[in-house]
C-alpha cells in the first residue's frame, strides 16, 4: 500500500473537479441519481464500482461527450455543464484515456501524441521525446504505428497523447483492465508516475478495488448511480459506511456486537471502535488481517476448518465455539493446519455500522 | 472483457442538425424518381391503374422479372461466397492472381457480356441465358464485400467453435456465416437491384422484364402513363427487396471490438478437393472473362465492319473518362452524410434516409432520366439537357455503390476515436478532417471507383439524358451493335474494358489491405 503523505485537508486544497447533483437517464433508464463528487487538484481520485453502476457515464458527462439531465460540473472553478451551460468537450481541456487506448490507427506514435497540439507544434513534433520519456518509452517508438505496439505500450501512448496539450484534468476509463497482469502492474506504475510528474488532476474509473486503493489519494465508491462513500483509501478500508462497501473493498468478517464505552463486545471478545460510537446493538466489521492466530491457544478458542495458501499470506477459515465462522489472514511462513484448535485475538480498531434503524 | 453496457447503443441519439439536413436533402433527391412515379399514378387514377396493370402482359413480365431476380440473386450469392471463401480462407494456389481475376468481370459491362454470347450464338436467349450472363457479370458485387469480411474476421471465433465440438461445415454455418451476413445480404441486395434495373443485356438477349418493357413503351408512345404504371410495379418489387434485406440483416455492429492487432488467419487445407476447386475457379474465369474478351477479339479480327476512327474513339473516351470522374466525385460526396448518419445515429429516421437512397438505383435508368427531365423542365429549365443533370442522374442511380463502401469504412471507425479527438481540443469539423476522413479515405476511394466503373459503362440514362453531341463509349457501342455492326462496336467495348480494368484491379488491391 502506498503511503498517504499528501494532505487532504479540505480547507487548503482547491477542487480540480466538482460535480453536484448530477443526473442522467438513457431513454427511460436512469443511470445517475444525483452524483456529488469533489476531486482535489493535483490528486488522483478513483471512482470505484461494479460494471453498470454508472461510473463511465459520470466520466462521459465530465468530459462533455454527453449532457447531464440535471446537476452541474465545475472544472477548475469554471462551470462547464449545468442549467443553461454546456461547454463542448474540445473546449474543456480534459484529457481522456479509454479502456482500449483508441490510438488513431492511421497515425504514427508521434503524430498521435501531438494530435491535440496547434498545427505549428504538430509540424515540429514538439514535446514528443519529452512525453515518451514521461511515460517510460524510448524515442524509437515515435515512428511506429499503433498496431506495432503491445497493449501496455498503446495505453502509455494514449496517456502521452492525453497529456500533450497540458490538460488540467485527465480522465482514465478503466485504462488497465484490458492488459494482462504483468503488463498491468508495469503500465500502472508508469502511468501513475507520469501523472504525478505532470501534477495532473486525475479521475480513474475502475472496478478493481486493489487498483483503486493502491493508486488513488481518494477513492469514491459508486453504487446504483450514486457515490456512497468518498474517502482516503485507508479510511475507506477501515471505516466503510456499510457492510456492502466493506465487502466490496476487501474481505470482511461481520459479527453482531453490543457497543459500550468506545468498545464493542462480540464473539471475538472486546474490540475497540471509533470514539463517539453510540452505545447499543451494532455490527462490527473486522478485516481478516486484524485477527491474529495464536497456536498455543491464548484468546478466543476456534478450530481451523480450511486453509488457502497464497504464498505471501494465508487465509484461514475458523469455526468459533459458539458456532459462527470467521476468516483470518496470517503470514505465509507461519500458519496452523486443518483441525488445530487455536486462540484468536483482534488487533486494532474495528469498523462499525448500526443495524437497521429501529 | 465486459463491455460498458451501461451506455451502449442508446447514447448517441441526438441528430446533429447540419449533417442531418445534408443527409435528408440527399435522401429527398434520390426520391425524386419515385415521386415522379407516384404523381404519375395519381394522375392516372385508380381505374386507370387497374386497366393498365391488370393485363396478361404484365403478369408475364412479373413472372420473368421475379424468376430472373430470384435465380440471379441465388446464383450470385453462392458463386460469390464460394469463390471468396476459396480465395481468402483456403490454401488454393495462386491467391493473388485469383483476387484480381475474381473482381475483373466488373470491368465488362453486362451488355457487352451479353453481346459476346449472342453475337457468337444467336440461340443464347431467354431466361437461362439471362441468368447466366447477369450472374457472370454481377457475382463480384457479392464476392468483394464477402471477401473483405473473410479477410478481416478474427480466427479466434472459429477456433472457439471448433473447440466447442463443431466441425468445419458447422463452424462455417454457425460462426462464419453470421459474420458474413451483413456483407452477403448487402451484396445480394445490390445484385437484386441491378437485375431489376438491367436493360441492355436483357434487351439484347430478348428476355422481357419490366425494365425493357418500360423502355419499349417509352420508345413507341411518348404518352408515358402505361410505362409509369409498369415502373410502379417495379418500384414495389424493389421495396420488397429492401424490406426483406432490412428484416434479415437486423442490427449488427461491424466495428471490431478490442485493441491490438488481429492475429493472422489460418488457411483451411483443401486437400483432395484442391484440383476440382482450381478447375471450378478456372471455368468461372473463362466464362466471365474469357468469353467476352475472346468474342471482342474475334469480331475485331474477322468482322467486315471493323474500323478504328482514331479521333472519334479518342473524343468518346475522353467524354467517358470525364463523366466517370465527375460522377464518382459527386456521388461519393453525397453519400458521405447519409452513410455517416446511418452508422453513427442508428434510428428510424436515419434508416429511412439510407433506404431511400437505394430506391433511386432500383428504378430503371430511363425512369430516373424522365423524372429528372420532368422536374427540370417545370422547376429549373436551365438544367434541361445539361451535364449537371446527367451527373445528378448518375448520383441517384449509383448512390448504393458508394454507400456500401462508405458505410463499411465508417463502421470500422470506433466512435471512441471521436471522443478522444474532442477531448484533445479538436472540434467536430476538425474530427471529420483529421480523423474520420483519413480513416475512411480508402473506403471513399473504392466507393468512387465503383461509381466510376458504373458511369463509364452506363447505357440507358446516358442515351436519354446526355446533352446533344455528347457521345460515350457505351452509347457508341450500343448504336453500332444494334445495327449488327459487330466489328465497329468491338473497339468501343474494348476501350470500356481497358478503362475499367485498372480501376477494378485497384479496387481489389485496396480492399485487400483493409
GROMACS .gro file of N, CA and C in nm, chain A residues 101 296 305:
model
    9
  101UNK      N    1  -0.737   0.238  -2.524
  101UNK     CA    2  -0.640   0.335  -2.573
  101UNK      C    3  -0.693   0.416  -2.691
  296UNK      N    4  -0.065  -2.154   2.040
  296UNK     CA    5  -0.067  -2.208   2.176
  296UNK      C    6  -0.209  -2.202   2.232
  305UNK      N    7  -1.084  -2.477   0.996
  305UNK     CA    8  -1.167  -2.556   0.904
  305UNK      C    9  -1.099  -2.574   0.769
   0.00000   0.00000   0.00000
